[in-house]
Amino acid sequence: MPPAVLALTAGAFGIGTTEFIIMGLLLQVAADMHVSVPVAGLLISGYALGVFVGAPVLTLATRRMPRKTVLLALMAIFTLGNAACALAPNYELLMAARVLTSLAHGTFFGVGSVVATGLVAEDKRASAIATMFIGLTVATLLGVPFGAWFGLMLGWRAAFWAVTVIGVIAFAVVAALVPGHVGNGDKPISLAEEVAVLGRPQVLLGLAMTVFGFAGLFVVFTYIQPILTRFTGFSEAAVSPILLVFGVGLAIGNVAGGKLADRGLARALTGTLAALAIVLLGLAAVLSIKILSIAVILLLGIAAFATVAPLQLRVLEAAGPGGRTLASSLNIAAFNLGNALGAWAGGFTIDRGFGLPALPLVAAGITAIGLALALWSLRLERASVVAAVCPAE
């Protein structure tokens, strides 16, 4: 892959670390801020909703700016936001700092996806997206267990200071490796052309399948620390290595999803979503058995991130050249709206007395909605092709 794609991978690692690090710190944050675990879980929903709002707004606001300038500005917002998280004296200001940090997320991945696909041959586009998302995968592989360990040893604030340092390093790598001219020669896209992408049914269906397909993961992942400690029976010290196992699964799934999508996008789309729903059902069945739960958590990581490249490429293809940047950013927002939906659904399930063991079942049902949307989208697409080839007399 070109060096610029690898630089985007470094930026994705920094941003991904701050998104996921809170999962391993929920119990510590809840205790320090004197709130319940479900309320602490809303810090994940708040971040996700910030991405959902920030992605289209910042994408449209920066559409005429040099791509490298945009990427560096977003990395600066991310770094300052993490420093504010580390300094937050109360829950309200911590939430505000999380939202500030989240504003950079969607546009970085959206602009980055378009830049990455423009740097490679057409049959390598999904793999280029997957390469950038390796940064997100490694963030989960190392960042979440690292955050859980830091929170246990040095306190949750130290974890956010560490992410701030990561942000500074990622900023420097993007500045050094992404060429200053990248994307600057593209013909400027008018606001009307960008927004027109929202009128395309296949784009809207693609966004919807991302929201529901990915939400299932976060019903479980948001509450993975209390699930493992309060139900499965692991110690708090065991959470970090188990999250490392999950991260290994993400790394495998990310690469596999990109390769599958390059070979056949439709099959990859439906196959990965179906696999994710099945694995979530399997997790519900083995959650009380320690060894089996670890094995299924590995499979959960593989299935979850195998969906990322197919879902992102589906929306890019449906958008066409005129609206790719906005559609790409909106799909990142859709991933995070799914995160917020999943975190909320998990908290709702717990608050209504169904308990932690019910979370994988709820997750599987939500992911199944995403699969149904994918099947519907592909059916409509095939019907459209048939109608174009064989118009009615």
PDB file of C-alpha atoms in Angstrom, residues 231 284 287 354-361:
ATOM      1  CA  PHE A 231     -21.779 -12.741  35.058  1.00  0.00           C
ATOM      2  CA  ALA A 284     -25.614 -16.060  24.493  1.00  0.00           C
ATOM      3  CA  LEU A 287     -21.610 -16.888  28.271  1.00  0.00           C
ATOM      4  CA  PHE A 354     -33.440  -8.576  31.850  1.00  0.00           C
ATOM      5  CA  GLY A 355     -29.838  -8.597  33.017  1.00  0.00           C
ATOM      6  CA  LEU A 356     -26.456  -9.004  31.371  1.00  0.00           C
ATOM      7  CA  PRO A 357     -27.122 -12.507  29.919  1.00  0.00           C
ATOM      8  CA  ALA A 358     -29.881 -11.084  27.692  1.00  0.00           C
ATOM      9  CA  LEU A 359     -27.554  -8.675  25.884  1.00  0.00           C
ATOM     10  CA  PRO A 360     -26.241 -11.099  23.198  1.00  0.00           C
ATOM     11  CA  LEU A 361     -29.805 -12.102  22.276  1.00  0.00           C
TER      12      LEU A 361
END
